[in-house]
Each structure stands twice: as structure tokens, then as C-alpha cells.
Amino acid sequence: MAPLRMPVLRGSPCLALGAPQPGLRARPGRGAAVVRAAKTADGPSVAIAGVTGAVGQEFLRVLKERDFPYSKLKPLASARSAGKHVQFDGQDIVVEELTADSFKDVDIALFSAGGSITKKFAQAAIDSNCMIVDNSSAFRMTDGVPLIIPEVNGEDMAGYKVGKGGIIANPNCSTIIALMAVTPLHKAAGVERMVISTYQAASGAGQAAMDELVLQMREFLDGKEVTKEIFPLQYAFNLFSHNSPITDTGYNEEEMKMVKETHKIWKDPDVKVTATCIRVPVMRAHAESINLQLKNPLTESEARAALNSSPGVSIIDDRENNRFPTPLDATSRDDVYVGRVRRDISRGDDKGLDLFVCGDQIKKGAALNAVQIAELLL
Amino acid sequence: MAPLRMPVLRGSPCLALGAPQPGLRARPGRGAAVVRAAKTADGPSVAIAGVTGAVGQEFLRVLKERDFPYSKLKPLASARSAGKHVQFDGQDIVVEELTADSFKDVDIALFSAGGSITKKFAQAAIDSNCMIVDNSSAFRMTDGVPLIIPEVNGEDMAGYKVGKGGIIANPNCSTIIALMAVTPLHKAAGVERMVISTYQAASGAGQAAMDELVLQMREFLDGKEVTKEIFPLQYAFNLFSHNSPITDTGYNEEEMKMVKETHKIWKDPDVKVTATCIRVPVMRAHAESINLQLKNPLTESEARAALNSSPGVSIIDDRENNRFPTPLDATSRDDVYVGRVRRDISRGDDKGLDLFVCGDQIKKGAALNAVQIAELLL
Ligand SMILES: NC(=O)c1ccc[n+]([C@@H]2O[C@H](COP(=O)([O-])OP(=O)(O)OC[C@H]3O[C@@H](n4cnc5c(N)ncnc54)[C@H](OP(=O)(O)O)[C@@H]3O)[C@@H](O)[C@H]2O)c1
Ligand SMILES: NC(=O)c1ccc[n+]([C@@H]2O[C@H](COP(=O)([O-])OP(=O)(O)OC[C@H]3O[C@@H](n4cnc5c(N)ncnc54)[C@H](OP(=O)(O)O)[C@@H]3O)[C@@H](O)[C@H]2O)c1
């Protein structure tokens, strides 16, 4: 692949479509009785590359839920899906094959078709003055490409606005979920080291993985041999180390993403992170057990207060009734749920905390976070 | 409950049954073509208290698998089960109701009927010169009661022999699985601190929990409301913080067991342990993600060598093929499986390691460990 001409913000506003007005971010029509409130002539034209996938489908739901302003929606996928129909905002729209020409009339392209597709088409999109928000790992660690969780480091995409060509990366889903919970504590007391163990849902590996898990469950309960096409190991009533390749550190790529992306998002290459990423037979929403070593003391109640005042974070931490976050609590929800907040008993001071966190990784871990980024582009 | 007169080893050998010969530990008949090779007139009389449960049923399998020498087997459970039959070693044996009189002719009682039952009947058993091996937490932390993992601290039950009354505690299943993997590394380099996150199977909560998980899966796949009798939360395609009560530390009892039992088994109250215990929708075999901070440097290959030479530990650590331990690998197996052995990337030295461990908690975490203890009593 030729080096991407990035991240210089180039091109002129898409005058043909009308430059979006600053006022648009106020979500016109939310709460009003108008149908298709978000469709507006002066909204950006939006493409979804990978619309038939797990994240792509979630994009449609999130755009509607948030009344994202748009003048046109363009669903893109592979040639296999061209001609299929998607329902969006009361319209029936035909899926087109993603090609280098797809972005000519597009202001914002939400990419969720895998890293190789982003790499293949990013330049064409940028050349068409299209802003890409990419869910793949293709450019996350590229110097100058903002890696954004709006609640955490939205300021790092200052200057990125619709009407120019550019790319902004959505972090890995496990990173987003961890940092949504941990950043408020980092701001309060400084995180020195994190030990993370994940409990990752099938949906993190896309629609086909969810389908295989359901199929395997049925087969298993019927006493049949289970079908293993997506993962080489039985998934029904089993769990396994994340399927990404092992790097030369002994950590797998998913774990290394958590390490490196945290450094980039927090702009702190010194924060120490170790992670063990495990897939569990849950359909949707990741969970993470997080042990924190802090620079300064932070009591449990100070930690809860910091979490409580953080947008996008909800606390479920009812010790008496043994009620803490579960993946089902987080499923299809915007927020990241935090519980089991407790002083680390392995330390003699107030500089350690344990947490248990759940977040919908298709939603906040992918589609919602990307749409929030797109909102900042308006 | 009146304080148990413990752990003084009292009573005289059960002469009526014949004191077991030292030679019996050599597992007479193993490999020989004799049917019911382990039934031998001079073997101990063995009772299983809780025989109808998940651990109780496993006791029957393990005793047979290991050709445990016995003269008589007495299956005990609640009044509900009295009159049921169990099949063992080619015999059909009637289950009796557990009462204070049950131990009159018993040398070894394997208890797995819950802590309250152990508390209720332990004294009667001891008074009958019966050796109890208890799976519950009733006496684990009682001063003077040995808490034993044979491969780790078998020497701590020196002097405990069949023919006297006494009690030996089996550690918590998550503790056994963790310490089977970690003790070889502790011996090699000294563990200073452990951060553990568990992935615990349904079977850890007994047969009824496994049944409910299967039932819920069927209901869920049929689009029905799921039955919630054992756990208050949906378990199918979900996971949740371990259901044991939260203590005043904010840790739940399962987590505190891991902390305290490690101190007792290693005879080191200074080793730092923090744990987060989570139930996952797996039928059998627990998994644990373990981060170790060591006193002395230990390379990955030194760690593997230490694990490799430890009885009861197997390594599955194939980075190239992304093949590491899973609960299914460990199911119905004696060994604890260790993989993902890697230098902790969050440290700048060789004093940190990450591991992923799986072990069958009904087998090594309960029945097998208890039978191994019983073998040391012979
Ligand atoms: N799932 C998650 O939780 C999650 C979270 C964060 C990031 N992501 C990232 O988002 C991306 C998509 O994930 P997913 O879970 O939605 O995967 P998925 O369910 O497998 O969907 C993949 C999508 O990519 C499209 N696609 C594949 N090959 C294509 C091609 N040659 N040209 C155009 N489109 C093509 C597919 O279209 P067809 O239907 O036509 O094949 C489909 O729409 C991946 O990069 C993934 O790492 C996923
Ligand atoms: N499951 C594990 O992985 C595991 C691991 C380590 C330790 N343990 C411990 O082992 C014990 C049993 O666990 P489990 O999983 O086998 O539980 P389970 O499947 O629920 O079985 C419980 C057993 O206890 C018997 N019982 C209950 N009330 C009784 C009474 N009043 N008198 C006599 N027997 C009675 C039951 O007999 P009925 O059928 O007649 O009710 C049944 O045999 C618990 O203390 C548990 O903490 C379990």
C-alpha cells in the first residue's frame, strides 16, 4: 500500500452539499414529533462502509437514536451484498458495492469493513474531501491520526471538521471500555499501572461469530458435534484466549492494542499496562476486571464520586444485594457500567483499586463512539 | 455450634476394620485384570457425605479411577435421597440418610454436603475415630486444621493417619487451581503479589447450577423467559460477579478465601493477593488469569521449566497456533493446565509474569484433591 497522505487536513468544504452549520450539533428534532427528524438538506452526506456487518448494523441504529443530521445515507458493503436493502429512518436504501468511487459525494464515511478495506479505500475517500471515522486498527497507531474517545480526549481532534478529507481512528473496543471507566480515576489520582483481564463477547468478532455461538449451543444441547468455522475451538460452554495472533512479546495483538492505545490516548507512554484477553460465550458486551495502581491515594468514595460525575459512565455497585455490572446490563446501552469498586486488599495504602466494568463493544466500543466522533466533526 | 474438639488426633486405630497397611498406597490392582481391584478386606471403610451432589458423584468416579483401596463404601446424603441407589465399582449401593450415627463403622469420610452439614456432623465422626476430608469452607481457616493440596503442602498433614479421628480441609477450588500453577513459580522465585481474575464454571455452584444453565440456554434459544432459581441473574450468555456475600472489605467471600487460604497453605501471611471472582457460562472447569510479581527474576523459560517438572501441572502454550488452556481441555482431567506464560510487559524487569490457568474444579478443585488427601491418610 502506498503511504497514506495523512493526516494533513486538506481539500475545501463540500460546497455542493453545503457546509454543515455549527448549530447542527444540537441534534435538531430530538424529542420533536417530526418523523425522520435528522434528515436535513444541510446535513452531511454519510456513508457506512461495512453496513451489513455487526458494527454496520449498529451504525444505523445509533445514527437514528441520536438523530444524527444527514442529507443522504449511503450504505456500502462488498459485491456480495450489493443490491441488498437496508431500512433506515423510514427509508428503504439499496446497498452499493464499496469502490474507490463511492466517496465522491460523501462528507463522512463510517468505516467498519476491516483494516484491509480501510487501507485500500482511505486515500480515495480523503481525496474526495471525505472525513473517515475508522473502526479498524489500520491507522490507530499512525502518527498524527487522532485516536479518539470523545469523553476522554475529544480535544485531540480539534480542527477536524466535515468538508475536508481526513481520518480519525476509533480505538479498540476493549480499550474504549477500559478507558471510559479508568480515565476519571486517572484524572483524580494518576494511574501508574493497570492489570486487565477481559471477558470478551462473541460479537467482538462480528456477526458470523455470534451466529456460530448460537449454532454451537443448539448443536451442543442436541448432543451433536459442534460446527467450528469462525474459531478453531469449541465456543459453546467454553472460553479461550483471544484469537488474535501472538506477537513477539508473548502478548496477543488485542492485548498489545490495549497497551499501546492507552499510551496514545492518554499521551503517556509511561503508564504501565498488562492485559490478558479472553473470549467468553457471551453474545454482546465485553467485561473487564481491572486492577489499578495509583500515583496518589484515592478512597473508594472518592473513586465513586469521580466515576459518578463522568459522562458515559454508570455505576452498578450494590454490595448488599450482590448486584454489579453484567454484559446483559450493558447490552445495547450507551454507557459503560462500573462496579466492584474496592480498595485493593493486596496493598497497605489507598493507592490501589479493583473494578469490574461492562460495556457494549458494538455500541460504545464501536458504532456509538464513532458516531460521537462524527458529531464532533459537525 | 459447640466448639469442635480439634485438631487433636485422638482415638485408637479402627482395629475392627483392620488398620490399613502402609503398602496399600501403592494402589493394589491398578493395571491388573481383576474386577473391583480396589475392594480389599483390609482397606478402610469410606463414607461419602453428599454423594448425590456434583462433588459426591465425582468422588465415586475418582475413587474408582485411582483404585482407592476400600473395604466398604457408604453413600450418604439427605433424607430426600435416602433409598436411592448409586452404582460403584460394579456394586449397587443404597444411599443412607446422613445422621450422627453414620460414622460408627467408617474410617474415612469424604464430606461434600456444605459447610453447615460438616459443622453439624464433624464431631460425631471424629468421636467415631473417623478421618474427615472436608470440601466445605467450615474448618479451612480453623487453627490446627491442615488445609492441604498434596502437591503443595502434603507435609502439613504429617501424622494424620486413618484409624484416628480428625479433620483435614480441602481448600477452595479456585485456590487449589491457582496454587497448583503458581507454587512452582513461588518456589523458584518467590511470589510477592498476585492479581487474579477468575472465570468460574457453573459446576462450582453444584449440580443444580449446571442444570439451570442448560435449562436457561434452551429457554433462551427458544425465545422464552429464562428460569432463575439458583442465581438471581440470567446466566445463559451472561456472566456475573461471584454470588458469595460481599465482606466488609468489599471483596466477596470467594475472593477472600483465595487471599486467606493462600496465606495458610504457603505459611506466608505477607504474600499479597487480590482477586476478582466472576462466574461465566461454562459448565465445568474454572479458568484464572494470574499476574505475578516476583521477589527474584524468573525468565519465561525458567518458569516453563519449573511448571514442567511439577506433578499435576500440564503446559498448553503454543503461541504459533494460538493454542492455550481452555475449560474443555481441563474438563474431567486431573491436571491443572497452564499457558500464556509471558514476561509482564508492564514491568521493566524479569520479576513479573502473566499466566492463564484452567482446572476442573470438581475434580482437582474438589474430589480428586480430597481423594489424594485420603491416600496420604493410608
Ligand atoms: N464487532 C465489534 O465489536 C467491533 C468493535 C470495534 C471494531 N470493530 C471493527 O469493525 C470492523 C467490522 O467488524 P464487524 O464486527 O462489523 O464485522 P462483520 O460483522 O464481519 O462485518 C464486516 C463488514 O465488512 C464488509 N466487508 C467485508 N469485505 C468487504 C469488501 N471487500 N468490501 C466492502 N465491504 C466488505 C462486510 O460486507 P459483506 O456483508 O458484503 O461481506 C460487512 O459489512 C472490523 O475492522 C472490526 O475489527 C468491530
Ligand atoms: N462444586 C464444586 O466445584 C465444589 C468445589 C469445591 C468444594 N465444593 C463444596 O462441596 C460441597 C458440595 O458441593 P456440590 O457442588 O457437590 O453441591 P451439590 O451438587 O448441591 O450437592 C450437595 C450435596 O449435599 C447433600 N446434602 C444437602 N443437604 C444435606 C443434609 N441436610 N444432609 C445430608 N446431605 C445433604 C445433597 O444431598 P441431597 O441430594 O439429598 O440433597 C448433595 O449430595 C459444598 O460445600 C461446596 O462448597 C464444591
Tab-separated table of N, CA and C in Angstrom, chain B residues 243-336:
chain	number	residue	atom	x	y	z
B	243	ASN	N	-21.402	-15.166	43.288
B	243	ASN	CA	-22.597	-14.962	44.096
B	243	ASN	C	-22.386	-15.026	45.611
B	244	SER	N	-21.153	-15.222	46.085
B	244	SER	CA	-20.957	-15.272	47.538
B	244	SER	C	-21.092	-13.865	48.128
B	245	PRO	N	-21.482	-13.779	49.400
B	245	PRO	CA	-21.721	-12.454	50.001
B	245	PRO	C	-20.467	-11.591	50.003
B	246	ILE	N	-20.698	-10.294	49.924
B	246	ILE	CA	-19.605	-9.325	49.966
B	246	ILE	C	-19.238	-9.085	51.441
B	247	THR	N	-17.958	-9.159	51.726
B	247	THR	CA	-17.492	-8.919	53.094
B	247	THR	C	-17.241	-7.424	53.288
B	248	ASP	N	-16.847	-7.055	54.499
B	248	ASP	CA	-16.677	-5.613	54.743
B	248	ASP	C	-15.438	-5.021	54.065
B	249	THR	N	-14.636	-5.845	53.440
B	249	THR	CA	-13.518	-5.335	52.644
B	249	THR	C	-13.963	-4.905	51.248
B	250	GLY	N	-15.198	-5.279	50.871
B	250	GLY	CA	-15.646	-5.043	49.500
B	250	GLY	C	-15.381	-6.254	48.613
B	251	TYR	N	-14.563	-7.160	49.099
B	251	TYR	CA	-14.306	-8.413	48.377
B	251	TYR	C	-15.396	-9.407	48.758
B	252	ASN	N	-15.742	-10.311	47.845
B	252	ASN	CA	-16.714	-11.334	48.216
B	252	ASN	C	-15.993	-12.497	48.908
B	253	GLU	N	-16.773	-13.379	49.493
B	253	GLU	CA	-16.175	-14.450	50.303
B	253	GLU	C	-15.263	-15.341	49.478
B	254	GLU	N	-15.643	-15.589	48.235
B	254	GLU	CA	-14.809	-16.434	47.367
B	254	GLU	C	-13.428	-15.790	47.197
B	255	GLU	N	-13.415	-14.489	46.977
B	255	GLU	CA	-12.148	-13.764	46.800
B	255	GLU	C	-11.328	-13.797	48.087
B	256	MET	N	-11.998	-13.596	49.217
B	256	MET	CA	-11.281	-13.599	50.495
B	256	MET	C	-10.707	-14.983	50.816
B	257	LYS	N	-11.420	-16.033	50.358
B	257	LYS	CA	-10.873	-17.391	50.537
B	257	LYS	C	-9.546	-17.513	49.809
B	258	MET	N	-9.498	-16.988	48.599
B	258	MET	CA	-8.250	-17.086	47.830
B	258	MET	C	-7.111	-16.372	48.562
B	259	VAL	N	-7.421	-15.238	49.147
B	259	VAL	CA	-6.400	-14.466	49.871
B	259	VAL	C	-5.939	-15.240	51.106
B	260	LYS	N	-6.905	-15.611	51.948
B	260	LYS	CA	-6.562	-16.199	53.255
B	260	LYS	C	-6.008	-17.612	53.131
B	261	GLU	N	-6.605	-18.403	52.237
B	261	GLU	CA	-6.128	-19.786	52.100
B	261	GLU	C	-4.710	-19.825	51.534
B	262	THR	N	-4.405	-18.877	50.650
B	262	THR	CA	-3.030	-18.810	50.126
B	262	THR	C	-2.054	-18.554	51.278
B	263	HIS	N	-2.421	-17.623	52.144
B	263	HIS	CA	-1.551	-17.338	53.306
B	263	HIS	C	-1.322	-18.596	54.143
B	264	LYS	N	-2.406	-19.342	54.379
B	264	LYS	CA	-2.289	-20.527	55.240
B	264	LYS	C	-1.492	-21.632	54.546
B	265	ILE	N	-1.800	-21.884	53.285
B	265	ILE	CA	-1.153	-23.008	52.585
B	265	ILE	C	0.334	-22.725	52.379
B	266	TRP	N	0.642	-21.511	52.038
B	266	TRP	CA	2.064	-21.154	51.833
B	266	TRP	C	2.761	-20.788	53.146
B	267	LYS	N	2.001	-20.751	54.234
B	267	LYS	CA	2.537	-20.332	55.558
B	267	LYS	C	3.250	-18.987	55.414
B	268	ASP	N	2.612	-18.080	54.717
B	268	ASP	CA	3.205	-16.776	54.468
B	268	ASP	C	2.104	-15.712	54.469
B	269	PRO	N	1.866	-15.102	55.631
B	269	PRO	CA	0.793	-14.108	55.710
B	269	PRO	C	1.139	-12.815	54.975
B	270	ASP	N	2.366	-12.734	54.472
B	270	ASP	CA	2.781	-11.479	53.833
B	270	ASP	C	2.568	-11.475	52.324
B	271	VAL	N	2.322	-12.637	51.745
B	271	VAL	CA	2.141	-12.637	50.294
B	271	VAL	C	0.860	-11.858	49.978
B	272	LYS	N	0.972	-10.968	48.994
B	272	LYS	CA	-0.137	-10.067	48.673
B	272	LYS	C	-0.988	-10.684	47.565
B	273	VAL	N	-2.275	-10.749	47.819
B	273	VAL	CA	-3.191	-11.349	46.844
B	273	VAL	C	-4.404	-10.449	46.685
B	274	THR	N	-4.763	-10.151	45.444
B	274	THR	CA	-6.073	-9.553	45.190
B	274	THR	C	-6.749	-10.387	44.108
B	275	ALA	N	-8.053	-10.594	44.270
B	275	ALA	CA	-8.778	-11.457	43.336
B	275	ALA	C	-10.128	-10.850	42.988
B	276	THR	N	-10.548	-11.105	41.764
B	276	THR	CA	-11.897	-10.754	41.317
B	276	THR	C	-12.506	-12.035	40.777
B	277	CYS	N	-13.571	-12.492	41.419
B	277	CYS	CA	-14.155	-13.801	41.063
B	277	CYS	C	-15.451	-13.613	40.297
B	278	ILE	N	-15.475	-14.195	39.117
B	278	ILE	CA	-16.578	-13.996	38.175
B	278	ILE	C	-17.078	-15.356	37.699
B	279	ARG	N	-18.388	-15.492	37.635
B	279	ARG	CA	-18.970	-16.724	37.074
B	279	ARG	C	-19.257	-16.532	35.596
B	280	VAL	N	-18.813	-17.485	34.810
B	280	VAL	CA	-19.034	-17.439	33.368
B	280	VAL	C	-19.874	-18.650	32.944
B	281	PRO	N	-20.562	-18.557	31.811
B	281	PRO	CA	-21.452	-19.648	31.396
B	281	PRO	C	-20.701	-20.832	30.789
B	282	VAL	N	-19.887	-21.436	31.603
B	282	VAL	CA	-19.119	-22.620	31.245
B	282	VAL	C	-19.618	-23.701	32.191
B	283	MET	N	-19.665	-24.939	31.741
B	283	MET	CA	-20.285	-25.972	32.545
B	283	MET	C	-19.355	-26.443	33.661
B	284	ARG	N	-18.121	-26.687	33.291
B	284	ARG	CA	-17.219	-27.343	34.236
B	284	ARG	C	-15.800	-26.870	33.966
B	285	ALA	N	-15.008	-26.715	34.981
B	285	ALA	CA	-13.609	-26.269	34.925
B	285	ALA	C	-13.527	-24.747	34.991
B	286	HIS	N	-12.776	-24.286	35.979
B	286	HIS	CA	-12.545	-22.852	36.166
B	286	HIS	C	-11.332	-22.425	35.356
B	287	ALA	N	-11.309	-21.153	34.982
B	287	ALA	CA	-10.110	-20.560	34.394
B	287	ALA	C	-9.706	-19.376	35.268
B	288	GLU	N	-8.415	-19.050	35.235
B	288	GLU	CA	-7.928	-17.924	36.029
B	288	GLU	C	-6.828	-17.192	35.258
B	289	SER	N	-6.949	-15.897	35.222
B	289	SER	CA	-5.902	-15.049	34.666
B	289	SER	C	-5.093	-14.544	35.852
B	290	ILE	N	-3.795	-14.835	35.845
B	290	ILE	CA	-2.978	-14.559	37.035
B	290	ILE	C	-1.777	-13.696	36.654
B	291	ASN	N	-1.641	-12.578	37.330
B	291	ASN	CA	-0.472	-11.722	37.161
B	291	ASN	C	0.382	-11.824	38.422
B	292	LEU	N	1.652	-12.138	38.235
B	292	LEU	CA	2.553	-12.379	39.374
B	292	LEU	C	3.642	-11.330	39.446
B	293	GLN	N	3.868	-10.869	40.644
B	293	GLN	CA	5.032	-10.021	40.918
B	293	GLN	C	5.968	-10.861	41.780
B	294	LEU	N	7.206	-11.041	41.302
B	294	LEU	CA	8.129	-11.978	41.947
B	294	LEU	C	9.217	-11.252	42.732
B	295	LYS	N	9.750	-11.943	43.716
B	295	LYS	CA	10.846	-11.340	44.503
B	295	LYS	C	12.145	-11.361	43.709
B	296	ASN	N	12.349	-12.437	42.966
B	296	ASN	CA	13.585	-12.601	42.202
B	296	ASN	C	13.251	-12.769	40.726
B	297	PRO	N	14.180	-12.445	39.854
B	297	PRO	CA	13.903	-12.586	38.419
B	297	PRO	C	13.652	-14.048	38.034
B	298	LEU	N	12.770	-14.236	37.073
B	298	LEU	CA	12.485	-15.575	36.558
B	298	LEU	C	12.141	-15.394	35.082
B	299	THR	N	12.899	-15.987	34.208
B	299	THR	CA	12.606	-15.834	32.783
B	299	THR	C	11.435	-16.739	32.405
B	300	GLU	N	10.896	-16.486	31.213
B	300	GLU	CA	9.797	-17.339	30.734
B	300	GLU	C	10.241	-18.794	30.673
B	301	SER	N	11.450	-19.024	30.202
B	301	SER	CA	11.835	-20.435	30.053
B	301	SER	C	12.120	-21.078	31.410
B	302	GLU	N	12.622	-20.303	32.356
B	302	GLU	CA	12.764	-20.852	33.712
B	302	GLU	C	11.387	-21.163	34.307
B	303	ALA	N	10.433	-20.281	34.037
B	303	ALA	CA	9.072	-20.509	34.547
B	303	ALA	C	8.491	-21.782	33.937
B	304	ARG	N	8.658	-21.929	32.626
B	304	ARG	CA	8.131	-23.135	31.971
B	304	ARG	C	8.801	-24.399	32.505
B	305	ALA	N	10.097	-24.300	32.742
B	305	ALA	CA	10.808	-25.470	33.266
B	305	ALA	C	10.274	-25.828	34.656
B	306	ALA	N	10.029	-24.819	35.481
B	306	ALA	CA	9.506	-25.081	36.828
B	306	ALA	C	8.125	-25.719	36.753
B	307	LEU	N	7.293	-25.223	35.854
B	307	LEU	CA	5.946	-25.785	35.699
B	307	LEU	C	6.015	-27.205	35.163
B	308	ASN	N	6.919	-27.388	34.220
B	308	ASN	CA	7.054	-28.670	33.532
B	308	ASN	C	7.436	-29.793	34.475
B	309	SER	N	8.194	-29.473	35.498
B	309	SER	CA	8.655	-30.528	36.397
B	309	SER	C	7.741	-30.672	37.614
B	310	SER	N	6.560	-30.056	37.551
B	310	SER	CA	5.656	-30.125	38.706
B	310	SER	C	4.566	-31.154	38.477
B	311	PRO	N	4.449	-32.128	39.377
B	311	PRO	CA	3.373	-33.107	39.225
B	311	PRO	C	2.013	-32.427	39.295
B	312	GLY	N	1.115	-32.874	38.436
B	312	GLY	CA	-0.239	-32.319	38.451
B	312	GLY	C	-0.399	-31.063	37.617
B	313	VAL	N	0.689	-30.623	36.970
B	313	VAL	CA	0.624	-29.426	36.126
B	313	VAL	C	0.975	-29.814	34.696
B	314	SER	N	0.182	-29.363	33.740
B	314	SER	CA	0.493	-29.562	32.322
B	314	SER	C	0.538	-28.208	31.638
B	315	ILE	N	1.399	-28.091	30.660
B	315	ILE	CA	1.525	-26.829	29.938
B	315	ILE	C	0.860	-26.953	28.563
B	316	ILE	N	-0.002	-26.001	28.224
B	316	ILE	CA	-0.511	-25.855	26.848
B	316	ILE	C	-0.179	-24.419	26.482
B	317	ASP	N	0.837	-24.220	25.670
B	317	ASP	CA	1.334	-22.859	25.470
B	317	ASP	C	1.939	-22.720	24.074
B	318	ASP	N	1.087	-22.919	23.075
B	318	ASP	CA	1.528	-22.929	21.685
B	318	ASP	C	1.180	-21.588	21.040
B	319	ARG	N	2.139	-20.677	21.087
B	319	ARG	CA	1.886	-19.322	20.594
B	319	ARG	C	1.606	-19.291	19.108
B	320	GLU	N	2.324	-20.129	18.379
B	320	GLU	CA	2.194	-20.099	16.923
B	320	GLU	C	0.777	-20.452	16.494
B	321	ASN	N	0.215	-21.480	17.133
B	321	ASN	CA	-1.124	-21.925	16.762
B	321	ASN	C	-2.210	-21.342	17.656
B	322	ASN	N	-1.809	-20.369	18.487
B	322	ASN	CA	-2.779	-19.723	19.360
B	322	ASN	C	-3.557	-20.766	20.170
B	323	ARG	N	-2.813	-21.684	20.751
B	323	ARG	CA	-3.478	-22.790	21.467
B	323	ARG	C	-3.035	-22.779	22.918
B	324	PHE	N	-3.983	-22.439	23.780
B	324	PHE	CA	-3.722	-22.285	25.201
B	324	PHE	C	-4.806	-23.024	25.982
B	325	PRO	N	-4.683	-23.115	27.287
B	325	PRO	CA	-5.677	-23.907	28.022
B	325	PRO	C	-7.095	-23.348	27.888
B	326	THR	N	-8.051	-24.239	27.816
B	326	THR	CA	-9.470	-23.874	27.863
B	326	THR	C	-10.142	-24.762	28.915
B	327	PRO	N	-11.287	-24.333	29.409
B	327	PRO	CA	-12.000	-25.185	30.374
B	327	PRO	C	-12.271	-26.584	29.813
B	328	LEU	N	-12.569	-26.671	28.518
B	328	LEU	CA	-12.843	-28.002	27.960
B	328	LEU	C	-11.599	-28.896	27.990
B	329	ASP	N	-10.410	-28.306	27.830
B	329	ASP	CA	-9.185	-29.111	27.943
B	329	ASP	C	-9.078	-29.733	29.324
B	330	ALA	N	-9.504	-28.977	30.322
B	330	ALA	CA	-9.308	-29.410	31.711
B	330	ALA	C	-10.436	-30.301	32.207
B	331	THR	N	-11.571	-30.274	31.507
B	331	THR	CA	-12.749	-30.986	31.992
B	331	THR	C	-12.476	-32.476	32.181
B	332	SER	N	-12.764	-32.944	33.375
B	332	SER	CA	-12.589	-34.357	33.753
B	332	SER	C	-11.126	-34.795	33.739
B	333	ARG	N	-10.217	-33.839	33.716
B	333	ARG	CA	-8.800	-34.178	33.776
B	333	ARG	C	-8.262	-33.915	35.178
B	334	ASP	N	-7.235	-34.671	35.533
B	334	ASP	CA	-6.605	-34.483	36.842
B	334	ASP	C	-5.785	-33.198	36.900
B	335	ASP	N	-5.081	-32.898	35.812
B	335	ASP	CA	-4.084	-31.829	35.867
B	335	ASP	C	-4.684	-30.430	35.802
B	336	VAL	N	-3.895	-29.494	36.278
B	336	VAL	CA	-4.173	-28.084	36.065
B	336	VAL	C	-3.333	-27.662	34.864
